[in-house]
Amino acid sequence: MAGLVFKMTDKPDGDNDQDVLVDTRAKTERPPLYKVMLLNDDYTPMEFVVIVLERFFGMDQTQAFEIMLTVHKKGLAVVGVFSHEVAETKVAQVMDFARQHQHPLQCTMEKE
């Protein structure tokens, strides 16, 4: 948004002129957000999905259980919306944790 500032200047001949100074500010845009999603599979135990939701997404047991059921019934669920860097980190953490425990759980992200 630009603002106008008026400045009075005294000239030696006695004339008072007004100068206009324009203050321009660059409009900053919010960075895009990304949805992090868990995908259902036929092998990962439901209890493990609840643990993932509690551990990596800060959900309490009730929230985690409800989201796990959504993943199970609908095939996927959005588990959070984050900046690109945070979403990317969450996906990597979940995928690493699942592999360490030998589960095929899939976690993806997409632009909101």
Coordinates of C-alpha atoms in Angstrom, one line a residue, residues 50-107:
V50 CA -2.6 -43.7 16.2
I51 CA 0.9 -43.6 17.5
V52 CA 2.1 -41.7 14.4
L53 CA -0.7 -39.1 14.7
E54 CA 0.1 -38.6 18.4
R55 CA 3.9 -38.4 18.0
F56 CA 4.3 -36.4 14.8
F57 CA 1.1 -34.3 14.7
G58 CA 0.5 -33.6 18.4
M59 CA -2.9 -35.1 18.5
D60 CA -4.4 -36.5 21.7
Q61 CA -5.6 -40.2 21.7
T62 CA -9.2 -39.3 20.8
Q63 CA -8.3 -37.1 17.9
A64 CA -5.7 -39.6 16.6
F65 CA -8.2 -42.5 16.8
E66 CA -10.9 -40.5 14.9
I67 CA -8.4 -39.6 12.1
M68 CA -7.1 -43.2 12.0
L69 CA -10.7 -44.3 11.4
T70 CA -11.1 -41.8 8.6
V71 CA -8.0 -43.0 7.0
H72 CA -9.2 -46.6 7.3
K73 CA -12.8 -45.9 6.0
K74 CA -12.1 -43.3 3.3
G75 CA -8.6 -44.4 2.2
L76 CA -6.9 -41.1 3.2
A77 CA -7.2 -38.2 5.6
V78 CA -5.6 -34.8 5.9
V79 CA -3.6 -34.8 9.1
G80 CA -2.3 -31.2 9.0
V81 CA -1.7 -28.2 6.9
F82 CA 1.8 -26.6 7.1
S83 CA 4.4 -24.5 5.2
H84 CA 6.3 -26.4 2.6
E85 CA 9.3 -27.1 4.8
V86 CA 7.3 -28.3 7.8
A87 CA 5.1 -30.5 5.6
E88 CA 8.2 -32.0 3.9
T89 CA 9.8 -32.7 7.3
K90 CA 6.6 -34.3 8.7
V91 CA 6.3 -36.6 5.6
A92 CA 9.9 -37.7 5.9
Q93 CA 9.6 -38.3 9.7
V94 CA 6.5 -40.4 9.2
M95 CA 7.9 -42.4 6.3
D96 CA 11.2 -43.0 8.2
F97 CA 9.3 -44.1 11.4
A98 CA 7.1 -46.5 9.4
R99 CA 10.1 -48.0 7.6
Q100 CA 11.9 -48.5 10.9
H101 CA 8.9 -50.4 12.2
Q102 CA 8.5 -52.3 8.9
H103 CA 5.2 -50.9 8.0
P104 CA 4.2 -49.7 4.5
L105 CA 2.3 -46.6 5.8
Q106 CA 2.3 -43.9 3.2
C107 CA 2.4 -40.2 4.0

